[in-house]
Tab-separated table of C-alpha atoms and ligand atoms in Angstrom:
chain	number	residue	atom	x	y	z
M	1	MET	CA	67.036	95.824	109.695
M	2	ARG	CA	69.874	98.597	109.939
M	3	THR	CA	73.834	99.218	110.672
M	4	GLN	CA	76.369	101.638	109.934
M	5	VAL	CA	78.209	100.343	107.600
M	6	ALA	CA	76.406	97.719	104.885
M	7	ILE	CA	79.391	95.533	103.401
M	8	VAL	CA	78.916	94.154	100.111
M	9	GLY	CA	80.491	90.918	99.134
M	10	ALA	CA	82.128	88.272	101.482
M	11	GLY	CA	85.624	87.816	100.291
M	12	PRO	CA	88.756	89.352	101.501
M	13	ALA	CA	87.772	92.655	101.069
M	14	GLY	CA	84.642	92.831	102.085
M	15	MET	CA	85.376	90.365	105.391
M	16	PHE	CA	88.625	92.497	106.314
M	17	LEU	CA	86.742	94.828	106.699
M	18	ALA	CA	84.085	93.638	108.685
M	19	HIS	CA	86.572	92.468	111.339
M	20	LEU	CA	88.042	95.349	111.154
M	21	LEU	CA	84.782	98.045	112.275
M	22	HIS	CA	84.391	95.646	114.478
M	23	ALA	CA	87.360	95.446	116.313
M	24	ALA	CA	86.280	99.119	116.765
M	25	GLY	CA	83.079	98.650	117.864
M	26	LEU	CA	81.299	99.469	114.478
M	27	ASP	CA	78.408	97.862	113.507
M	28	CYS	CA	77.612	96.036	110.120
M	29	VAL	CA	76.328	93.471	108.187
M	30	VAL	CA	77.644	91.622	105.506
M	31	LEU	CA	75.676	90.395	102.198
M	32	GLU	CA	76.891	88.320	99.875
M	33	ARG	CA	75.816	86.071	96.681
M	34	ARG	CA	76.833	82.493	97.421
M	35	ASP	CA	77.345	80.569	100.651
M	36	ARG	CA	80.455	79.730	102.428
M	37	ALA	CA	80.874	76.678	100.906
M	38	PHE	CA	81.229	78.503	98.015
M	39	VAL	CA	83.297	81.196	98.711
M	40	GLU	CA	86.098	79.200	100.623
M	41	GLY	CA	86.382	76.978	98.376
M	42	ARG	CA	87.567	79.462	95.284
M	43	VAL	CA	91.440	78.291	94.882
M	44	ARG	CA	92.313	82.065	94.135
M	45	ALA	CA	95.806	83.756	96.064
M	46	GLY	CA	98.439	82.599	98.177
M	47	VAL	CA	100.936	85.146	98.449
M	48	LEU	CA	100.172	87.477	101.426
M	49	GLU	CA	101.869	90.939	101.749
M	50	PRO	CA	103.716	92.074	105.545
M	51	ILE	CA	100.369	94.238	105.593
M	52	THR	CA	98.274	91.597	105.181
M	53	VAL	CA	100.012	89.247	107.558
M	54	ASP	CA	100.225	92.106	110.474
M	55	LEU	CA	96.818	92.710	109.568
M	56	MET	CA	95.712	88.912	110.328
M	57	ARG	CA	97.777	89.094	113.404
M	58	GLU	CA	96.628	92.745	115.158
M	59	LEU	CA	93.015	91.012	114.251
M	60	GLY	CA	93.739	88.017	116.541
M	61	LEU	CA	92.723	85.662	113.626
M	62	ALA	CA	96.544	84.279	112.789
M	63	GLU	CA	96.399	80.986	114.514
M	64	GLY	CA	96.224	79.216	111.710
M	65	LEU	CA	99.471	81.191	109.708
M	66	GLU	CA	101.670	80.925	112.164
M	67	ARG	CA	100.905	77.206	112.241
M	68	GLY	CA	100.630	76.529	108.147
M	69	GLY	CA	101.848	79.638	106.790
M	70	LEU	CA	105.443	79.921	105.309
M	71	ALA	CA	107.863	82.214	105.820
M	72	HIS	CA	109.504	82.519	101.749
M	73	ASP	CA	112.952	85.062	102.010
M	74	GLY	CA	113.799	84.706	98.015
M	75	VAL	CA	111.717	84.521	95.410
M	76	ASN	CA	113.413	83.546	91.904
M	77	ILE	CA	112.387	83.701	87.916
M	78	ALA	CA	114.297	81.491	85.628
M	79	THR	CA	115.359	82.883	82.058
M	80	GLY	CA	117.886	82.359	79.827
M	81	GLY	CA	118.480	78.472	81.846
M	82	GLU	CA	119.307	79.951	84.826
M	83	LEU	CA	117.803	80.807	87.908
M	84	LEU	CA	117.911	84.474	89.515
M	85	ARG	CA	116.889	84.599	93.394
M	86	ILE	CA	116.462	87.691	94.313
M	87	ASP	CA	117.038	88.072	98.386
M	88	LEU	CA	113.693	89.521	99.295
M	89	ALA	CA	115.002	89.122	102.419
M	90	SER	CA	118.420	91.738	102.844
M	91	LEU	CA	117.442	93.618	99.521
M	92	VAL	CA	114.105	95.242	101.782
M	93	GLY	CA	114.202	93.616	105.334
M	94	VAL	CA	111.242	91.705	105.211
M	95	GLY	CA	109.670	88.705	102.973
M	96	LEU	CA	106.328	87.462	102.424
M	97	THR	CA	104.542	84.477	103.616
M	98	VAL	CA	102.761	81.559	101.570
M	99	TYR	CA	98.965	80.724	102.621
M	100	GLY	CA	96.419	80.701	100.699
M	101	GLN	CA	93.075	82.669	99.938
M	102	GLN	CA	91.419	80.552	100.779
M	103	GLU	CA	92.584	79.111	104.181
M	104	VAL	CA	92.598	82.818	105.199
M	105	MET	CA	88.607	83.005	104.058
M	106	ARG	CA	88.227	80.112	106.517
M	107	ASP	CA	90.205	81.794	109.324
M	108	LEU	CA	87.998	85.178	108.009
M	109	PHE	CA	84.423	83.166	108.820
M	110	ASP	CA	85.559	80.780	111.926
M	111	GLY	CA	86.371	84.485	113.407
M	112	ALA	CA	82.990	86.319	112.071
M	113	VAL	CA	81.214	83.658	113.779
M	114	ALA	CA	82.950	83.530	117.352
M	115	ARG	CA	82.747	87.354	117.259
M	116	GLY	CA	79.579	87.294	115.910
M	117	ILE	CA	80.190	89.138	113.384
M	118	HIS	CA	76.460	89.194	110.555
M	119	ILE	CA	76.994	87.869	107.503
M	120	VAL	CA	73.929	87.007	105.184
M	121	TRP	CA	74.603	84.537	102.489
M	122	GLU	CA	72.840	83.908	99.297
M	123	ALA	CA	71.210	87.509	98.718
M	124	ASP	CA	70.482	87.228	95.227
M	125	ASP	CA	69.216	90.556	93.527
M	126	VAL	CA	71.506	93.423	95.565
M	127	VAL	CA	70.061	96.409	94.894
M	128	LEU	CA	72.167	99.675	96.451
M	129	GLU	CA	69.719	102.567	96.688
M	130	GLY	CA	70.111	106.458	97.401
M	131	LEU	CA	73.990	106.154	97.578
M	132	ASP	CA	74.192	109.892	96.671
M	133	GLY	CA	71.701	110.685	99.822
M	134	ALA	CA	72.044	110.497	103.328
M	135	GLU	CA	70.003	107.196	103.029
M	136	PRO	CA	71.040	105.475	101.608
M	137	PHE	CA	69.913	101.560	101.785
M	138	VAL	CA	70.373	98.270	100.496
M	139	THR	CA	67.503	95.447	99.209
M	140	TRP	CA	67.806	91.605	98.481
M	141	ARG	CA	66.368	88.374	97.876
M	142	HIS	CA	66.484	84.852	99.893
M	143	GLY	CA	64.314	82.443	98.242
M	144	GLN	CA	60.903	84.045	97.747
M	145	THR	CA	60.750	86.995	100.474
M	146	GLY	CA	62.552	90.442	100.074
M	147	HIS	CA	64.548	92.154	102.805
M	148	ARG	CA	66.221	96.104	103.258
M	149	LEU	CA	68.970	97.046	105.205
M	150	ASP	CA	68.778	100.716	105.671
M	151	CYS	CA	72.404	102.302	106.513
M	152	ASP	CA	75.156	105.474	106.761
M	153	PHE	CA	77.147	103.821	104.294
M	154	VAL	CA	77.774	101.180	101.429
M	155	ALA	CA	80.726	99.026	100.950
M	156	GLY	CA	81.169	97.324	97.205
M	157	CYS	CA	83.632	94.446	97.866
M	158	ASP	CA	81.303	92.303	95.588
M	159	GLY	CA	84.820	91.521	93.364
M	160	PHE	CA	84.845	92.377	89.679
M	161	HIS	CA	81.015	91.263	88.479
M	162	GLY	CA	79.439	92.708	91.695
M	163	VAL	CA	76.129	95.201	91.805
M	164	SER	CA	78.434	98.323	93.172
M	165	ARG	CA	80.827	99.807	90.543
M	166	SER	CA	77.621	99.467	88.192
M	167	SER	CA	75.499	101.711	90.412
M	168	ILE	CA	77.722	104.598	89.903
M	169	PRO	CA	76.707	106.283	87.132
M	170	ALA	CA	78.657	105.987	83.755
M	171	GLN	CA	79.174	109.503	83.395
M	172	ASP	CA	80.402	109.899	86.364
M	173	LEU	CA	83.273	106.413	85.949
M	174	ARG	CA	86.506	106.921	84.441
M	175	THR	CA	87.705	102.925	83.617
M	176	TYR	CA	91.078	101.734	82.160
M	177	GLU	CA	91.476	98.411	81.092
M	178	ARG	CA	94.280	96.089	79.057
M	179	VAL	CA	93.320	92.442	78.265
M	180	TYR	CA	96.004	90.089	77.823
M	181	PRO	CA	96.317	87.535	75.377
M	182	PHE	CA	96.545	84.157	77.114
M	183	GLY	CA	95.463	83.173	80.489
M	184	TRP	CA	96.985	80.853	83.125
M	185	LEU	CA	96.167	77.516	83.451
M	186	GLY	CA	96.372	76.390	87.217
M	187	ILE	CA	96.970	73.088	89.544
M	188	LEU	CA	96.657	71.932	93.012
M	189	ALA	CA	98.188	68.206	93.892
M	190	ASP	CA	99.135	66.756	97.098
M	191	VAL	CA	103.148	66.399	95.993
M	192	PRO	CA	106.095	68.359	97.744
M	193	PRO	CA	107.020	71.671	96.276
M	194	CYS	CA	110.029	71.285	94.219
M	195	ASN	CA	111.534	74.368	95.411
M	196	ASP	CA	111.364	76.066	98.765
M	197	GLU	CA	110.751	79.605	97.496
M	198	LEU	CA	108.576	80.448	94.175
M	199	VAL	CA	110.099	80.051	90.949
M	200	TYR	CA	108.830	82.714	87.978
M	201	ALA	CA	109.682	81.201	84.390
M	202	ASN	CA	110.033	83.531	81.129
M	203	HIS	CA	110.305	80.588	78.616
M	204	GLU	CA	110.642	80.682	75.057
M	205	ARG	CA	107.008	78.304	75.470
M	206	GLY	CA	105.897	80.605	77.583
M	207	PHE	CA	105.486	81.717	81.472
M	208	ALA	CA	105.339	79.649	84.590
M	209	LEU	CA	105.221	79.580	87.979
M	210	ALA	CA	105.687	77.127	90.558
M	211	SER	CA	104.105	78.236	94.012
M	212	MET	CA	102.915	76.050	97.014
M	213	ARG	CA	100.642	76.439	100.148
M	214	SER	CA	102.879	73.810	101.943
M	215	GLU	CA	105.449	71.512	102.498
M	216	THR	CA	102.689	68.702	100.434
M	217	ARG	CA	100.947	70.672	98.251
M	218	SER	CA	102.106	72.333	94.987
M	219	ARG	CA	100.595	74.781	93.143
M	220	TYR	CA	101.750	74.885	88.920
M	221	TYR	CA	100.950	77.484	86.916
M	222	VAL	CA	101.295	77.951	82.944
M	223	GLN	CA	100.969	80.371	80.298
M	224	VAL	CA	97.836	78.849	78.437
M	225	ALA	CA	96.319	80.607	75.066
M	226	LEU	CA	93.184	82.427	75.591
M	227	ASP	CA	91.589	79.729	72.950
M	228	GLU	CA	92.185	76.261	75.192
M	229	GLN	CA	90.063	74.712	77.091
M	230	VAL	CA	91.128	72.560	81.060
M	231	ASP	CA	90.372	69.155	78.691
M	232	ASP	CA	93.058	70.445	76.265
M	233	TRP	CA	95.563	69.456	79.224
M	234	PRO	CA	95.721	66.068	81.260
M	235	ASP	CA	98.185	65.352	83.886
M	236	GLU	CA	101.035	64.262	82.109
M	237	ARG	CA	100.333	66.866	79.223
M	238	PHE	CA	101.037	69.616	82.039
M	239	TRP	CA	104.117	68.150	84.683
M	240	ASP	CA	105.799	68.239	80.524
M	241	GLU	CA	104.571	71.207	79.612
M	242	LEU	CA	105.590	72.773	83.121
M	243	CYS	CA	108.985	70.434	83.036
M	244	LEU	CA	110.190	72.145	79.828
M	245	ARG	CA	109.348	76.045	80.964
M	246	LEU	CA	110.845	75.834	84.315
M	247	GLY	CA	113.926	74.003	83.117
M	248	PRO	CA	115.887	71.531	83.629
M	249	GLN	CA	117.626	73.103	87.072
M	250	THR	CA	114.061	72.964	89.041
M	251	ALA	CA	112.613	69.994	87.128
M	252	ALA	CA	114.521	67.852	88.324
M	253	LYS	CA	113.382	68.206	91.506
M	254	LEU	CA	109.498	68.181	90.252
M	255	THR	CA	107.271	65.605	92.243
M	256	ARG	CA	104.351	64.766	90.072
M	257	GLY	CA	101.402	63.642	90.680
M	258	PRO	CA	97.389	63.507	90.334
M	259	SER	CA	96.135	67.000	90.242
M	260	PHE	CA	92.811	67.750	92.206
M	261	GLU	CA	91.954	71.311	90.721
M	262	LYS	CA	92.760	72.540	87.357
M	263	SER	CA	91.247	76.186	86.067
M	264	ILE	CA	91.874	78.803	83.502
M	265	ALA	CA	92.424	82.497	84.654
M	266	PRO	CA	91.966	85.136	82.026
M	267	LEU	CA	94.563	88.533	82.363
M	268	ARG	CA	93.235	91.663	83.145
M	269	SER	CA	94.613	95.005	84.114
M	270	PHE	CA	91.676	96.834	84.998
M	271	VAL	CA	91.213	100.227	86.818
M	272	ALA	CA	88.047	101.687	87.612
M	273	GLU	CA	87.991	106.044	88.599
M	274	PRO	CA	86.729	107.295	91.710
M	275	MET	CA	86.527	104.456	94.062
M	276	ARG	CA	83.896	106.868	96.033
M	277	TRP	CA	80.239	107.704	95.188
M	278	GLY	CA	78.417	109.098	97.661
M	279	ARG	CA	77.613	106.814	100.395
M	280	LEU	CA	79.186	104.291	98.337
M	281	PHE	CA	82.648	103.356	98.725
M	282	LEU	CA	84.503	100.355	96.398
M	283	ALA	CA	87.428	98.336	97.741
M	284	GLY	CA	88.937	95.410	95.897
M	285	ASP	CA	88.789	93.384	92.650
M	286	ALA	CA	85.192	96.263	92.691
M	287	ALA	CA	87.008	99.228	91.570
M	288	HIS	CA	90.335	97.009	90.363
M	289	ILE	CA	91.826	93.734	88.973
M	290	VAL	CA	95.558	93.613	87.963
M	291	PRO	CA	96.870	90.238	86.222
M	292	PRO	CA	97.650	87.884	89.168
M	293	THR	CA	102.064	87.870	88.135
M	294	GLY	CA	102.592	90.231	90.747
M	295	ALA	CA	100.390	88.549	93.502
M	296	LYS	CA	99.177	91.419	94.199
M	297	GLY	CA	95.034	91.150	93.855
M	298	MET	CA	93.562	89.701	97.709
M	299	ASN	CA	96.799	92.466	99.110
M	300	LEU	CA	95.496	95.058	97.556
M	301	ALA	CA	91.410	94.457	98.842
M	302	VAL	CA	93.622	94.805	102.132
M	303	SER	CA	95.742	97.503	101.415
M	304	ASP	CA	91.753	99.299	100.381
M	305	VAL	CA	89.836	98.527	103.059
M	306	ILE	CA	92.674	99.515	106.151
M	307	MET	CA	92.316	102.885	104.283
M	308	LEU	CA	87.846	102.545	104.258
M	309	ALA	CA	88.220	101.320	107.753
M	310	ASP	CA	90.490	103.438	109.181
M	311	GLY	CA	88.326	107.104	107.121
M	312	LEU	CA	84.692	105.456	108.578
M	313	ILE	CA	86.005	104.715	112.374
M	314	GLU	CA	87.208	109.005	112.452
M	315	HIS	CA	83.409	109.130	110.472
M	316	TYR	CA	82.204	107.698	114.336
M	317	ARG	CA	84.981	108.446	116.508
M	318	ALA	CA	86.034	112.136	115.899
M	319	ASN	CA	82.756	112.980	113.884
M	320	LYS	CA	85.351	114.442	110.681
M	321	ASP	CA	85.604	112.776	107.176
M	322	HIS	CA	88.603	113.542	105.674
M	323	GLY	CA	89.763	110.016	105.664
M	324	LEU	CA	86.674	109.003	103.476
M	325	GLU	CA	87.030	112.601	101.535
M	326	THR	CA	90.815	111.646	100.056
M	327	TYR	CA	90.116	107.969	100.693
M	328	SER	CA	89.790	107.102	96.418
M	329	LYS	CA	92.732	109.476	95.955
M	330	ARG	CA	95.146	107.904	98.730
M	331	ALA	CA	93.575	104.309	97.716
M	332	LEU	CA	94.101	105.345	93.784
M	333	ALA	CA	97.648	106.170	94.717
M	334	ARG	CA	98.889	102.438	95.611
M	335	VAL	CA	96.883	101.101	93.210
M	336	TRP	CA	98.351	102.227	90.205
M	337	LYS	CA	102.094	101.313	91.568
M	338	ALA	CA	100.911	97.879	92.158
M	339	GLU	CA	98.696	97.482	88.167
M	340	ARG	CA	102.307	99.491	87.154
M	341	PHE	CA	104.303	96.839	88.733
M	342	SER	CA	101.574	93.958	87.680
M	343	TRP	CA	101.976	94.885	84.209
M	344	TRP	CA	106.160	95.384	84.540
M	345	LEU	CA	105.890	91.994	85.533
M	346	THR	CA	102.750	90.722	83.217
M	347	SER	CA	105.198	92.045	79.701
M	348	ILE	CA	108.093	89.977	81.490
M	349	THR	CA	107.991	86.929	81.758
M	350	HIS	CA	105.224	86.221	79.442
M	351	ARG	CA	105.271	85.197	75.850
M	352	PHE	CA	102.870	87.663	74.273
M	353	PRO	CA	101.758	86.216	70.405
M	354	ASP	CA	102.711	89.848	68.369
M	355	ALA	CA	105.290	90.383	69.674
M	356	ASP	CA	107.650	91.210	67.495
M	357	PRO	CA	111.941	90.658	67.567
M	358	PHE	CA	112.442	94.921	68.891
M	359	SER	CA	109.598	93.882	72.034
M	360	GLN	CA	111.737	90.022	72.383
M	361	GLN	CA	115.422	91.777	72.789
M	362	MET	CA	113.717	94.976	75.278
M	363	GLN	CA	112.006	91.520	77.310
M	364	LEU	CA	115.671	90.329	77.515
M	365	ALA	CA	117.185	93.707	78.851
M	366	GLU	CA	114.582	93.850	81.558
M	367	LEU	CA	115.572	90.375	82.456
M	368	ASP	CA	118.806	91.355	81.664
M	369	TYR	CA	119.918	94.556	84.001
M	370	LEU	CA	117.220	93.050	86.268
M	371	ARG	CA	119.908	89.999	86.641
M	372	SER	CA	122.653	92.152	87.077
M	373	SER	CA	121.764	95.453	88.926
M	374	GLU	CA	121.395	95.573	92.638
M	375	ALA	CA	119.580	98.341	92.011
M	376	ALA	CA	116.961	96.526	90.088
M	377	GLN	CA	116.236	93.733	92.204
M	378	ARG	CA	116.153	96.900	95.291
M	379	SER	CA	113.107	98.398	93.478
M	380	PHE	CA	111.971	94.496	92.091
M	381	ALA	CA	111.620	93.609	96.115
M	382	GLU	CA	110.114	96.575	97.368
M	383	ASN	CA	107.180	97.027	94.987
M	384	TYR	CA	106.644	92.300	95.245
M	385	VAL	CA	106.958	92.853	99.137
M	386	GLY	CA	103.996	95.572	98.832
M	387	LEU	CA	104.832	99.870	99.316
M	388	PRO	CA	103.834	101.074	102.135
M	389	MET	CA	100.726	102.624	102.466
M	390	ALA	CA	99.744	106.393	103.989
M	391	ARG	CA	97.589	106.292	107.751
M	392	PRO	CA	97.130	109.639	108.422
M	393	GLY	CA	97.152	109.568	111.666
M	394	ARG	CA	99.614	106.308	112.144
M	395	ARG	CA	103.226	106.304	113.364
M	396	ALA	CA	105.149	104.853	110.156
M	397	LYS	CA	106.075	102.014	112.419
M	398	ALA	CA	109.355	100.371	110.214
M	399	SER	CA	110.608	101.850	106.793
M	400	ALA	CA	113.070	104.772	107.084
M	401	ALA	CA	112.187	105.252	102.335
M	402	ALA	CA	108.686	105.453	104.081
M	403	PRO	CA	106.548	108.583	103.586
M	404	GLU	CA	105.271	110.414	106.285
M	405	GLY	CA	102.431	108.470	107.896
M	406	ALA	CA	103.240	105.835	105.341
M	407	VAL	CA	102.865	101.829	107.389
M	408	ARG	CA	105.519	99.233	106.376
M	409	GLY	CA	104.705	95.113	106.926
M	410	THR	CA	106.206	94.458	109.798
M	411	SER	CA	106.503	91.015	109.992
M	412	GLN	CA	110.208	89.426	110.345
M	413	SER	CA	110.609	86.019	108.016
M	414	ILE	CA	113.992	84.347	109.465
M	415	GLY	CA	112.931	79.929	107.749
M	416	LYS	CA	110.477	78.229	107.180
M	417	LYS	CA	107.668	78.357	109.464
M	418	LEU	CA	106.565	81.889	110.357
M	419	GLU	CA	106.058	79.417	113.992
M	420	ARG	CA	109.116	78.953	114.667
M	421	THR	CA	110.468	82.292	113.292
M	422	CYS	CA	108.180	85.462	114.467
M	423	ALA	CA	108.258	87.730	117.278
M	424	GLY	CA	105.069	89.715	116.309
M	425	ALA	CA	101.558	89.128	117.990
M	426	ALA	CA	100.739	85.674	120.016
M	427	PRO	CA	98.029	84.658	118.216
M	428	GLY	CA	93.904	86.368	119.103
M	429	GLU	CA	96.879	89.432	120.719
M	430	GLY	CA	96.321	92.736	119.645
M	431	LYS	CA	93.181	94.516	119.038
M	432	ALA	CA	92.409	96.926	116.126
M	433	THR	CA	92.352	100.539	116.834
J	501	LIG	P1	86.530	89.043	95.894
J	501	LIG	O1	87.461	87.528	96.088
J	501	LIG	O2	85.803	88.846	94.188
J	501	LIG	O3	84.880	89.036	96.286
J	501	LIG	C1	83.666	89.376	95.744
J	501	LIG	C2	81.925	88.542	97.205
J	501	LIG	O4	81.549	89.743	96.554
J	501	LIG	C3	82.588	87.053	96.437
J	501	LIG	O5	82.242	86.385	97.184
J	501	LIG	C4	81.308	86.954	95.494
J	501	LIG	O6	79.920	85.838	95.931
J	501	LIG	C5	80.364	88.337	96.423
J	501	LIG	N1	79.027	88.819	95.131
J	501	LIG	C6	79.775	89.478	94.033
J	501	LIG	N2	78.191	90.003	93.479
J	501	LIG	C7	77.834	90.269	94.843
J	501	LIG	C8	76.437	90.821	94.385
J	501	LIG	N3	75.716	90.765	93.497
J	501	LIG	N4	76.001	90.756	95.779
J	501	LIG	C9	77.048	89.644	96.843
J	501	LIG	N5	77.446	89.538	97.085
J	501	LIG	C10	78.387	89.198	95.755
J	501	LIG	N6	95.809	87.700	94.590
J	501	LIG	C11	97.109	87.458	95.934
J	501	LIG	O7	97.053	89.069	96.493
J	501	LIG	N7	97.732	87.250	95.836
J	501	LIG	C12	97.962	86.139	94.568
J	501	LIG	O8	98.911	85.397	95.053
J	501	LIG	C13	96.712	85.525	93.675
J	501	LIG	N8	96.839	85.163	92.347
J	501	LIG	C14	95.661	84.718	92.186
J	501	LIG	C15	96.115	83.229	91.428
J	501	LIG	C16	94.534	83.829	90.700
J	501	LIG	C17	94.034	82.096	90.206
J	501	LIG	C18	93.348	84.189	90.897
J	501	LIG	C19	92.497	84.231	89.770
J	501	LIG	C20	93.388	85.399	92.008
J	501	LIG	C21	94.481	85.371	92.557
J	501	LIG	N9	94.724	86.834	93.370
J	501	LIG	C22	95.990	86.994	93.949
J	501	LIG	C23	94.011	87.558	93.208
J	501	LIG	C24	92.544	87.581	94.333
J	501	LIG	O9	91.843	86.214	94.219
J	501	LIG	C25	91.608	88.184	94.700
J	501	LIG	O10	91.875	89.678	94.113
J	501	LIG	C26	90.754	88.271	95.096
J	501	LIG	O11	90.070	87.724	95.432
J	501	LIG	C27	90.057	90.269	95.703
J	501	LIG	O12	89.345	90.419	96.826
J	501	LIG	P2	87.839	90.924	97.237
J	501	LIG	O13	86.940	90.982	97.661
J	501	LIG	O14	87.845	92.490	96.030
J	501	LIG	O15	86.134	90.146	95.597
J	502	LIG	C1	100.663	81.995	93.746
J	502	LIG	C2	100.006	83.485	92.579
J	502	LIG	C3	100.988	84.056	91.890
J	502	LIG	O1	99.229	85.176	91.752
J	502	LIG	C4	101.420	84.210	92.106
J	502	LIG	O2	101.950	85.125	92.200
J	502	LIG	C5	102.181	83.196	92.957
J	502	LIG	C6	102.176	82.108	93.323
J	502	LIG	C7	99.812	81.507	94.074
J	502	LIG	O3	98.469	81.094	93.871
J	502	LIG	O4	100.737	80.574	94.984
């Protein structure tokens, strides 16, 4: 079998890339280790930056999003018994959209089936070969049968534990890592959300987050120690702890109910440089991990593959490699700023077991500064909704402050349901160029 771009991994990075390439008339094959139900069933992200929303519209994949996405103009931080609201829309002109990664994956897979994008499910023992030459290829096994895919480029979109990053010789890769001394215990429950916007809580007992998936489904998290297990947390204990940490004002509006998903995720910051080695390009969690506090992981996967797709399209259409040659540098410039924001937000909202009194005072001072300074809130808002992205050859769409060629998402979010508010492209409209 032969294709132009072999994509390893059918998570958000791999599937958005496949759609972008397909829309531009390029040929690709996606190789995924698991089956569709497994990938679609993984409960993960829930917050989409305007860049991600705009891409779903541009690709004609936003029908579910227009129907089920919740537009949020603000976000709240509960600290010292008070709720600090950061008005994203008035500070930076855009908000965020709450729409689950499971729904995003369903829309990407449904779209792939409808468009004939080739996905190989349950591809075992994927091996990348010839990456430093002109004729790379990928091999894998399906059941007892071995397969080979020849290609021009390989996109490593196979997440943190994938095979792509480890195919780069260790001496050519520099990694940076911070592992945090706690995790997030998250639940899903079919109860109405306790607040119509997200609440991030800094409490002496630890961090908590109130999020949602719809007007009838809530997503909640509490910070837990690394040695804690899901079984240590029956629902009643979870609800009691969550209410304490969110504070009385928010807890008074909280509805309890049985959880139907409960899991613990460790927190990590990680970056691998460069994001290109020969004909292999890394994107998404394969190259970098952020702690979930800033809701950046999936959105970074999206901005990576937008830049990568631009480079690949330029290669095939214009026979130029500037975009591919600068991909790693441009992607990393955005990645490091998201790493900074996620690390900072984690550091000011969580309890660190080894924090000394000085560190605790610094946390309080950070939160007090955020409460009292519009400049600090604007900086928070600018990062939380996602920094603009450098796309050479593209005209800037929105932000006056954005650098030449930078594109900020343009989604409007005035009110709750996207379908009532958005003047953007109708579902199915628009095509990637
Ligand atoms: P993945 O989603 O990990 O996809 C990689 C794919 O590659 C997988 O399907 C995997 O099965 C496949 N694969 C792996 N190895 C191989 C192999 N050897 N061969 C073939 N296939 C392979 N992000 C946000 O933006 N907003 C949020 O609100 C948010 N909240 C989060 C909350 C939690 C609790 C967690 C855990 C994460 C959260 N994230 C959030 C992060 C987000 O889920 C990830 O950053 C995102 O899934 C990364 O996408 P990806 O495609 O790069 O990697
Ligand atoms: C969600 C996850 C996050 O990491 C975050 O910062 C906000 C919301 C969520 O799952 O809804």
